[in-house]
């Protein structure tokens, strides 16, 4: 069946997903319209589009969530259809209906399908009718905490207490006894009312050893529905996905077929027409149960594209235009292995606090050999505080899981972001963790392996001496660069010393963890032989590299076979290297310089114990104390909003408020003073 594809579509979103949709539309010869807030006027998706319309101020509730302005933008530009991306209005049944009423095609499911799957209680009933496995539980809204305890006893602990309208980890608790069920129900109900305006709560069995596995489905307006394999999204932090992969290292072909057929059954039950995802929780015995259906394109859709060869955005556009699917279930073949890392603007070493500001350097890895980067930013651009923290998705495809992991590790090492913090070190650490590499993980993996959070010492260099050798090589290359400067007196040309001392660690007061590594370098036939001398032991690293001072990535072959990419930076007299998530900072000195360094006075850091400073850029939304208040440890002091999250600051110790240095409504910089104690 031949249909007329749209001439122009509007993308009702921003960031990387807007750019990703535009990329496919342009490939199909479709003109695109971007919408943007005042904060996004210089954004990449605005630059990519054929036309762009400003739809309001920075806050999303005044721009990207205002249906009337988006619909008016369609009318003003002549856009025939709207692709909502994900987030914002993508699963808003009212918006989909409004588009249909205005004669604008919604590139997604019909509003009836969105409504049917948007409510967790209603969707579970539909799943039961469609003979989809559901978790044992009580599917009606529960009114009292005492009733919640009785129901939990009947189901059998552990149980999960969930808000019907919940999402993103809000309105969710796990209870292992009566006390936790009582308190968890009360907390969930309050949180659900505050977050979603809906306090309905239900209870279901908590699956042990759970994995989060989702099935990608695709349906057309002729009633055809297929499933495109599964994605394993079990690597999560606080219910937010971190790494996704397809296929799952846990699912066998029999389980895949059973899950896929049930997902198709549910999609057909709601006359689903577009790309969508049916999410399941899978137990350690491979039992699987329906969680919810996401009636939109998922963030992690590229991994499915990687193993099927399909462009899901293109399929969504074709289905919305009335085309029949060009393939049947038996035509779907899974090829190789694909992985995705979400690259977020947050600081993993400061409890993943949001990091906003200018991208001083932004160099994603080259999109070659199975590497793909979906991004919505560019070097020199701003990461605003008003929206979510995702700045890119890094996707790789390999012939098997081992190759995919290896490609991802190399790509992360090659992904340069400067000016703001990112979660790349955390992603790199996860990829080399033995449990992840073996595929032996559940949704509790991150909480179990990093119970105290992610610290700089959470990941250690596989070979610290190798990093010391690379630092010494960098110093040698800097000296070679200086040696080539014109104007040196004949007979007095600079000669490069062969011996160095690599100094690591810090000295605080009378104690320190300073370490000195003695190094000798020899250059012959383009090979830098670095010798590390320790007592009677000598380690040798033969380094071959074209790296030059100023380059952000050091690519080298070590000892003939081992290829590495490390991110490097010169910080005054220090050299900083990052490899596989491990940070290494040192000074490379001459033997005399190392001797003088030992005699240097130590600068004592300032005492900030009586200061409360902003840990991130953000909007100060609340100050809970005033001058003269007596404060106790743990008491709430202030709240800062950044990237759609509210962060609460609490007192670290008892004290009396002496000064309030910032006003509610003020935009704060990192380390800006808010409160001073006496």
XYZ file of C-alpha atoms in Angstrom:
678
model
C 0.000 0.000 0.000
C 1.426 3.342 -1.059
C 0.607 6.404 1.027
C 1.588 10.032 0.996
C 4.339 10.798 3.499
C 4.161 14.143 5.282
C 5.903 17.159 3.749
C 6.522 18.870 7.078
C 6.435 17.737 10.710
C 6.886 19.586 13.989
C 8.939 18.043 16.786
C 7.348 18.943 20.123
C 10.490 18.385 22.148
C 14.069 19.520 22.670
C 17.586 18.160 23.148
C 18.923 14.936 21.729
C 15.544 13.350 20.937
C 14.452 16.355 18.875
C 17.715 16.154 16.917
C 17.355 12.402 16.514
C 13.818 12.714 15.055
C 14.968 15.488 12.715
C 17.783 13.297 11.438
C 15.345 10.626 10.265
C 12.862 13.162 8.898
C 15.585 14.812 6.826
C 16.670 11.385 5.549
C 13.060 10.845 4.403
C 12.929 14.259 2.685
C 10.532 15.724 5.258
C 10.967 19.346 6.365
C 11.100 19.903 10.125
C 9.892 22.549 12.558
C 11.513 23.015 15.960
C 9.856 24.596 18.957
C 11.980 26.167 21.633
C 11.854 28.052 24.898
C 13.713 31.286 25.485
C 16.460 29.297 27.227
C 16.903 27.132 24.108
C 17.126 29.804 21.413
C 20.717 28.773 20.588
C 20.117 25.027 21.042
C 21.264 22.448 18.517
C 17.744 21.255 17.648
C 16.821 24.837 16.707
C 19.832 25.039 14.399
C 19.055 21.672 12.773
C 15.436 22.408 11.894
C 14.202 24.054 8.698
C 12.036 26.386 10.790
C 11.844 27.223 14.498
C 9.149 28.782 16.660
C 9.613 30.223 20.155
C 6.827 28.946 22.420
C 7.546 30.683 25.718
C 9.815 31.249 28.714
C 12.399 28.773 30.015
C 10.286 26.742 32.478
C 8.753 23.782 30.618
C 5.323 24.426 32.164
C 5.342 27.764 30.307
C 6.675 26.427 27.000
C 7.135 22.748 26.107
C 4.066 21.690 28.108
C 1.708 24.336 26.705
C -0.442 22.481 24.154
C -2.078 25.574 22.664
C 1.263 27.090 21.691
C 2.503 23.896 20.044
C -0.716 23.449 18.084
C -0.606 27.097 17.029
C 3.001 26.599 15.871
C 1.786 23.740 13.663
C -0.872 25.961 12.119
C 1.504 28.879 11.626
C 4.147 26.755 9.868
C 1.864 24.370 8.000
C 3.197 21.293 9.815
C 0.943 18.337 9.028
C 2.062 16.167 11.940
C 3.683 16.289 15.371
C 6.311 13.916 16.755
C 6.359 14.277 20.567
C 9.651 12.470 21.260
C 9.645 11.248 24.858
C 8.831 13.093 28.054
C 6.859 16.369 28.025
C 3.582 15.688 26.144
C 4.521 12.349 24.568
C 2.107 10.285 26.710
C -0.492 12.976 27.222
C -3.832 11.620 26.058
C -5.348 15.108 25.939
C -2.601 16.419 23.642
C -2.959 13.473 21.247
C -6.736 14.043 21.138
C -6.332 17.794 20.622
C -4.003 17.177 17.665
C -6.530 14.804 16.097
C -9.340 17.343 16.595
C -7.261 20.069 14.944
C -6.497 17.893 11.910
C -2.850 17.436 12.915
C -1.491 13.890 12.828
C -0.006 12.747 16.133
C 3.037 10.565 15.358
C 2.313 8.090 18.102
C -0.562 5.905 19.269
C -4.189 7.002 19.243
C -5.343 8.894 22.318
C -7.549 5.963 23.383
C -4.491 3.685 23.583
C -2.563 6.254 25.624
C -5.480 6.608 28.038
C -5.879 2.853 28.387
C -2.229 2.284 29.274
C -1.601 5.519 31.192
C -3.193 4.370 34.441
C -1.310 1.569 36.204
C -4.407 0.051 37.800
C -6.500 0.168 34.621
C -3.622 -1.127 32.471
C -3.116 -4.093 34.797
C -6.768 -5.058 34.423
C -6.416 -4.844 30.638
C -3.311 -7.014 30.818
C -5.206 -9.653 32.786
C -7.970 -9.657 30.165
C -5.350 -10.042 27.415
C -3.882 -13.058 29.292
C -0.623 -11.266 30.050
C 1.239 -12.442 33.166
C 0.676 -10.000 36.006
C 2.261 -9.784 39.441
C 0.095 -11.158 42.266
C -1.371 -8.237 44.148
C -4.349 -6.087 45.033
C -5.245 -3.989 42.021
C -7.821 -1.680 43.572
C -6.967 1.618 45.236
C -6.367 1.122 48.975
C -7.856 3.650 51.365
C -6.262 2.955 54.775
C -2.830 1.998 56.064
C -4.358 -0.793 58.188
C -5.950 -2.241 55.051
C -2.586 -2.050 53.292
C -1.013 -4.159 56.055
C -3.737 -6.841 55.812
C -3.438 -6.989 52.031
C 0.356 -7.238 52.252
C 0.023 -10.122 54.724
C -2.296 -11.900 52.305
C 0.046 -11.476 49.331
C 3.122 -12.400 51.373
C 6.171 -10.270 52.052
C 8.105 -8.696 50.469
C 5.593 -6.447 48.704
C 5.873 -3.316 46.594
C 3.651 -0.331 47.369
C 3.114 1.808 44.274
C 1.261 4.959 43.336
C -1.147 4.379 40.440
C -0.009 7.562 38.681
C 3.630 7.162 39.710
C 6.785 7.251 37.656
C 10.501 8.001 37.898
C 10.725 6.262 41.277
C 8.223 8.579 42.982
C 5.453 7.002 45.054
C 7.177 3.645 45.410
C 8.274 1.662 48.484
C 9.278 -1.952 49.221
C 8.033 -3.419 52.514
C 9.368 -6.536 54.235
C 7.107 -6.453 57.323
C 3.926 -4.932 58.766
C 5.645 -1.812 60.075
C 7.240 -1.029 56.712
C 3.925 -1.683 54.942
C 2.072 0.748 57.224
C 4.687 3.494 56.961
C 5.354 2.874 53.256
C 1.660 3.179 52.362
C 1.372 6.501 54.180
C 4.542 7.875 52.587
C 3.559 6.703 49.085
C 0.126 8.229 49.307
C 1.459 11.606 50.427
C 4.219 11.587 47.809
C 1.794 10.591 45.050
C -0.638 13.377 45.930
C 2.145 15.983 46.006
C 3.835 14.788 42.799
C 0.905 13.729 40.613
C -2.267 15.083 42.243
C -3.490 11.477 42.541
C -3.186 9.616 45.865
C -4.356 6.176 44.702
C -1.995 3.430 45.849
C -1.949 -0.314 45.185
C 0.183 -3.254 46.374
C 1.790 -6.140 44.532
C 4.265 -8.924 45.166
C 7.919 -7.893 45.105
C 9.798 -10.162 42.706
C 13.127 -11.414 44.079
C 16.269 -11.168 41.985
C 14.404 -8.877 39.601
C 15.486 -7.770 36.173
C 13.827 -4.985 34.221
C 13.206 -6.385 30.732
C 11.116 -4.587 28.128
C 9.711 -5.685 24.787
C 9.626 -3.263 21.857
C 6.396 -3.519 19.864
C 5.356 -1.889 16.617
C 1.801 -1.745 15.288
C 0.050 -0.229 12.273
C -3.487 0.974 11.516
C -4.304 -2.283 9.697
C -4.079 -4.324 12.913
C -0.590 -5.754 12.396
C 1.645 -5.854 15.481
C 5.170 -7.287 15.820
C 7.707 -7.445 18.633
C 11.346 -6.522 18.035
C 13.131 -8.464 20.750
C 13.888 -7.317 24.274
C 16.018 -4.732 26.038
C 17.615 -5.306 29.427
C 17.329 -2.109 31.475
C 18.228 -3.571 34.862
C 21.232 -1.307 35.471
C 19.396 1.460 37.302
C 20.151 4.051 39.932
C 17.183 5.082 42.055
C 14.815 3.645 39.423
C 16.477 5.679 36.654
C 18.039 3.637 33.828
C 21.793 4.000 33.384
C 22.865 1.334 30.856
C 20.565 -0.533 28.470
C 21.385 -3.427 26.178
C 19.766 -5.658 23.587
C 19.372 -8.526 23.710
C 19.405 -9.411 27.410
C 22.225 -11.646 28.695
C 19.600 -13.391 30.840
C 16.746 -14.122 28.434
C 16.688 -17.340 26.389
C 14.828 -17.758 23.060
C 11.859 -19.551 24.664
C 11.335 -16.782 27.255
C 11.836 -14.107 24.587
C 9.114 -15.635 22.414
C 6.686 -15.946 25.327
C 7.273 -12.346 26.466
C 7.036 -11.052 22.905
C 3.768 -12.813 22.185
C 2.207 -11.492 25.391
C 3.382 -7.955 24.561
C 1.770 -8.236 21.118
C -1.437 -9.543 22.693
C -1.628 -6.499 24.975
C -0.873 -4.081 22.105
C -3.648 -5.602 20.012
C -6.051 -5.352 22.957
C -5.721 -1.555 22.893
C -5.509 -1.252 19.066
C -1.941 0.024 19.352
C -0.641 1.918 16.294
C 2.978 3.066 16.599
C 6.150 2.144 18.440
C 5.613 1.268 22.082
C 7.194 -0.677 24.895
C 5.767 -3.290 27.236
C 7.814 -3.459 30.429
C 8.182 -6.628 32.488
C 9.887 -7.560 35.720
C 11.631 -10.924 35.372
C 12.485 -13.055 38.401
C 15.595 -15.129 38.919
C 13.595 -18.205 37.811
C 12.721 -16.449 34.506
C 9.124 -15.921 35.586
C 7.956 -12.618 34.101
C 5.207 -10.177 35.006
C 3.719 -7.112 33.338
C 4.735 -3.752 34.814
C 3.394 -1.114 32.438
C 3.234 -0.074 28.808
C 5.029 3.055 27.650
C 2.993 4.512 24.811
C 5.855 6.425 23.223
C 9.365 6.103 21.869
C 11.774 5.016 24.614
C 15.078 6.728 25.428
C 16.816 3.412 24.810
C 15.237 2.672 21.407
C 18.624 2.846 19.574
C 19.744 -0.519 20.992
C 16.743 -2.170 19.353
C 17.585 -0.364 16.128
C 21.127 -1.707 16.462
C 20.132 -5.382 16.541
C 17.216 -5.210 14.082
C 18.484 -2.700 11.517
C 15.164 -0.824 11.702
C 14.753 2.937 12.136
C 11.952 3.157 14.709
C 11.328 6.858 14.114
C 10.883 6.171 10.405
C 8.470 3.357 11.227
C 6.478 5.690 13.505
C 6.223 8.277 10.732
C 5.159 5.700 8.130
C 2.544 4.176 10.439
C 1.170 7.630 11.287
C 0.874 8.325 7.556
C -1.269 5.197 7.198
C 1.288 2.758 5.802
C 1.124 -0.933 6.594
C 4.165 -2.550 8.187
C 6.465 -3.819 5.437
C 7.494 -6.921 7.400
C 6.039 -9.777 9.434
C 7.152 -11.287 12.732
C 9.120 -14.027 10.994
C 11.124 -11.370 9.128
C 12.569 -9.940 12.367
C 16.096 -11.245 12.949
C 18.357 -10.173 15.811
C 21.925 -9.380 14.806
C 24.780 -8.986 17.301
C 24.681 -6.979 20.505
C 23.957 -3.331 21.209
C 24.470 -1.175 24.322
C 23.568 2.374 25.329
C 25.032 4.601 28.027
C 23.105 7.700 29.043
C 25.566 10.583 29.278
C 24.175 12.961 31.878
C 25.273 16.365 33.126
C 25.739 15.389 36.744
C 28.660 14.827 39.075
C 28.993 11.174 40.160
C 31.552 12.137 42.805
C 29.094 14.530 44.497
C 26.142 12.167 44.762
C 25.156 12.859 41.133
C 24.245 16.479 41.751
C 23.208 18.314 38.548
C 25.974 20.144 36.709
C 25.001 23.055 34.492
C 26.989 25.640 32.572
C 28.951 26.006 29.354
C 30.431 23.084 27.454
C 33.969 24.433 27.175
C 35.012 21.289 25.311
C 32.637 18.765 23.775
C 34.157 16.089 21.543
C 32.066 12.905 21.238
C 33.764 9.855 19.741
C 33.662 9.394 15.978
C 30.610 7.531 14.687
C 32.519 4.690 13.037
C 32.816 0.932 13.548
C 29.467 0.498 15.264
C 29.613 3.648 17.419
C 26.649 6.039 17.429
C 26.096 9.293 19.334
C 22.650 10.836 19.706
C 23.162 14.316 21.109
C 21.459 17.667 21.406
C 24.409 19.847 22.397
C 27.576 21.272 20.893
C 30.901 22.705 22.039
C 30.398 26.175 23.442
C 26.699 25.598 24.122
C 24.959 25.885 27.479
C 23.482 23.145 29.635
C 20.491 24.958 31.209
C 19.168 24.160 34.671
C 15.514 23.985 33.590
C 15.422 20.552 31.947
C 16.614 16.985 32.492
C 20.306 16.219 32.720
C 20.762 14.077 29.604
C 23.163 15.580 27.086
C 23.814 12.549 24.860
C 23.317 8.852 24.376
C 26.320 6.740 23.443
C 25.384 3.583 21.561
C 27.593 0.780 20.273
C 26.970 -2.382 18.269
C 29.218 -5.427 18.226
C 29.090 -8.994 17.019
C 28.568 -10.194 20.605
C 28.316 -8.833 24.157
C 32.065 -8.981 24.797
C 32.813 -6.879 21.729
C 30.014 -4.431 22.577
C 31.441 -3.882 26.079
C 34.926 -3.355 24.670
C 33.685 -0.842 22.088
C 31.735 1.031 24.743
C 34.766 1.261 27.033
C 36.894 2.694 24.229
C 34.143 5.112 23.212
C 33.685 6.382 26.789
C 37.427 6.970 27.103
C 37.215 8.961 23.868
C 34.207 11.083 24.925
C 35.534 14.504 25.981
C 33.364 16.808 28.097
C 34.916 19.811 29.825
C 33.356 22.773 31.601
C 30.691 20.711 33.330
C 30.757 17.359 35.085
C 29.348 14.203 33.527
C 28.626 10.658 34.649
C 31.137 9.128 32.210
C 33.501 7.955 35.008
C 30.583 6.103 36.614
C 29.589 4.488 33.323
C 33.194 3.422 32.736
C 33.373 1.862 36.202
C 30.169 -0.101 35.645
C 31.382 -1.491 32.328
C 34.436 -3.091 33.915
C 32.696 -4.378 37.038
C 32.953 -8.198 37.148
C 29.225 -8.645 37.807
C 28.285 -6.521 34.821
C 30.821 -8.183 32.540
C 29.487 -11.621 33.527
C 25.865 -10.520 33.051
C 25.076 -11.467 36.661
C 23.091 -8.458 37.849
C 19.614 -7.347 38.917
C 17.891 -3.989 39.342
C 19.593 -3.768 42.750
C 23.106 -3.964 41.272
C 24.165 -0.317 41.750
C 22.702 -0.026 45.259
C 24.414 -3.273 46.258
C 27.823 -2.498 44.792
C 27.948 1.219 45.703
C 26.007 1.453 48.989
C 27.914 4.560 50.079
C 27.723 6.266 46.711
C 30.328 6.534 43.975
C 33.676 7.956 45.058
C 36.900 8.630 43.184
C 38.401 5.584 44.867
C 35.396 3.427 43.862
C 37.327 2.580 40.709
C 41.056 2.076 40.803
C 43.470 2.087 37.856
C 44.067 -1.413 36.540
C 47.790 -0.551 36.385
C 48.793 2.678 38.191
C 52.362 2.353 36.949
C 51.099 2.473 33.367
C 49.424 5.826 34.083
C 52.626 7.095 35.703
C 54.494 6.048 32.567
C 51.972 7.893 30.376
C 52.308 11.040 32.527
C 56.091 10.902 32.158
C 55.670 10.410 28.406
C 53.465 13.550 28.322
C 56.142 15.528 30.156
C 58.793 14.310 27.703
C 56.608 15.335 24.758
C 56.135 18.818 26.275
C 59.903 19.160 26.574
C 60.339 18.024 22.962
C 57.850 20.706 21.932
C 59.807 23.376 23.808
C 63.055 22.086 22.342
C 61.814 22.929 18.845
C 61.276 26.620 19.632
C 63.408 28.861 17.398
C 65.923 31.350 18.775
C 68.058 29.070 20.942
C 71.753 30.005 21.070
C 74.011 27.806 19.004
C 75.912 25.447 21.227
C 73.456 26.010 24.062
C 70.415 24.201 22.706
C 68.066 22.653 25.204
C 68.636 18.990 25.955
C 65.948 16.784 27.453
C 66.754 14.977 30.664
C 66.227 11.233 30.786
C 65.271 10.897 34.451
C 62.068 12.037 36.146
C 60.177 11.570 39.400
C 56.396 11.143 39.268
C 54.865 12.481 42.494
C 51.318 11.509 43.502
C 49.207 12.118 46.591
C 48.644 15.097 48.854
C 50.211 16.491 51.995
C 47.839 17.753 54.703
C 49.418 19.213 57.839
C 52.026 16.817 59.177
C 50.570 13.749 57.431
C 50.596 12.837 53.767
C 50.142 10.030 51.270
C 52.877 11.247 48.940
C 54.409 8.618 46.675
C 57.408 9.058 44.407
C 58.016 6.906 41.351
C 61.444 7.111 39.739
C 61.377 6.944 35.961
C 63.860 6.827 33.109
C 62.916 7.439 29.454
C 64.756 6.416 26.313
C 63.668 7.295 22.764
C 64.620 5.096 19.826
C 62.983 4.723 16.401
C 59.805 6.482 17.532
C 59.356 4.251 20.577
C 59.397 5.903 24.018
C 60.678 3.273 26.440
C 59.645 4.227 29.959
C 61.430 2.386 32.773
C 59.942 2.475 36.272
C 62.521 1.625 38.880
C 61.326 0.245 42.226
C 64.016 -1.271 44.469
C 65.373 -4.188 42.465
C 62.359 -4.343 40.155
C 62.184 -2.515 36.806
C 58.977 -2.279 34.746
C 59.178 -1.284 31.115
C 56.462 0.382 29.022
C 57.183 0.857 25.324
C 54.877 3.674 24.201
C 54.118 4.462 20.571
C 51.925 7.529 20.118
C 51.489 10.600 17.917
C 50.049 12.589 20.834
C 51.019 16.265 20.922
C 50.734 18.785 23.774
C 47.271 20.325 23.893
C 45.407 17.298 22.562
C 42.586 16.160 24.850
C 42.921 12.435 24.212
C 46.121 10.429 24.329
C 45.912 7.407 22.036
C 48.810 4.999 22.349
C 49.946 1.454 21.809
C 51.813 0.052 24.795
C 54.259 -2.833 24.565
C 53.287 -3.553 20.976
C 49.745 -4.851 21.473
C 47.805 -2.955 24.147
C 45.893 -0.007 22.693
C 44.512 2.647 25.037
C 42.783 6.015 24.889
C 43.173 8.220 27.959
C 41.790 11.695 28.503
C 44.581 14.025 29.572
C 44.941 17.557 30.819
C 47.748 19.716 32.085
C 46.756 21.645 35.230
C 49.560 24.036 36.046
C 52.419 21.864 37.268
C 50.207 18.784 37.411
C 49.136 16.218 34.849
C 45.681 14.629 35.041
C 44.730 11.403 33.261
C 41.435 9.506 33.173
C 41.336 5.941 31.881
C 38.391 3.538 32.256
C 36.852 5.849 34.847
C 39.969 5.923 37.049
C 41.453 9.340 37.823
C 45.204 9.791 38.142
C 46.810 13.130 39.006
C 50.502 13.719 39.497
C 53.478 16.012 39.068
C 56.355 14.973 36.814
C 59.511 16.548 38.180
C 63.252 16.351 37.764
C 65.073 14.581 40.631
C 66.127 18.008 41.953
C 62.578 19.328 41.582
C 61.255 16.381 43.599
C 63.819 17.124 46.342
C 62.700 20.771 46.492
C 59.033 19.753 46.460
C 59.566 17.795 49.675
C 60.627 21.018 51.369
C 57.656 23.108 50.207
C 55.282 24.549 52.814
C 51.792 23.090 52.852
C 48.858 25.426 52.299
C 46.138 24.698 54.861
C 42.653 24.688 53.270
C 40.150 27.244 54.625
C 37.659 26.233 57.311
C 34.191 26.036 55.724
C 32.510 24.117 58.542
C 30.312 27.109 59.438
C 29.268 27.834 55.872
C 26.433 26.393 53.811
C 27.287 26.745 50.130
C 25.421 25.707 47.021
C 26.680 22.301 45.836
C 25.431 22.987 42.292
C 24.130 25.709 39.999
C 20.394 26.077 40.518
C 17.419 28.117 41.666
C 17.088 28.758 45.400
C 13.435 27.863 46.009
C 13.322 27.858 49.802
C 15.235 29.005 52.890
C 13.786 27.364 55.992
C 15.685 29.332 58.660
C 16.271 32.956 59.601
C 19.040 34.874 61.369
C 19.199 33.941 65.031
C 17.590 30.499 64.644
C 19.112 27.643 66.640
C 19.663 24.769 64.202
C 20.234 21.080 64.958
C 22.120 18.579 62.816
C 19.932 17.107 60.090
C 17.508 20.047 60.055
C 16.353 21.293 56.644
C 18.008 24.597 55.764
C 17.237 25.309 52.116
C 16.126 23.796 48.803
C 17.653 24.226 45.357
C 15.922 23.287 42.111
C 18.011 22.117 39.179
C 17.192 19.954 36.148
C 13.623 19.219 37.290
C 14.833 17.970 40.687
C 14.559 19.595 44.108
C 17.645 19.132 46.268
C 17.393 19.683 50.027
C 20.303 21.073 52.044
C 20.448 20.013 55.711
C 22.614 21.097 58.635
C 25.731 19.005 59.176
C 25.966 20.062 62.840
C 24.249 22.155 65.503
C 24.638 25.930 65.301
C 23.099 29.399 65.278
C 22.320 31.193 62.025
C 24.411 34.354 61.751
C 23.698 35.434 58.177
C 21.506 34.600 55.174
C 23.524 35.501 52.081
C 21.156 34.483 49.265
C 17.518 35.238 48.516
C 14.738 32.870 47.453
C 14.372 33.051 43.676
C 18.062 33.741 43.137
C 20.077 31.687 40.638
C 23.064 30.261 42.470
C 26.524 29.321 41.248
C 28.504 26.354 42.566
C 29.925 27.042 46.048
C 27.981 30.299 46.391
C 27.403 31.142 50.053
C 23.810 30.701 51.265
C 23.998 30.577 55.074
C 26.717 31.364 57.613
C 26.654 30.099 61.201
C 28.133 31.796 64.276
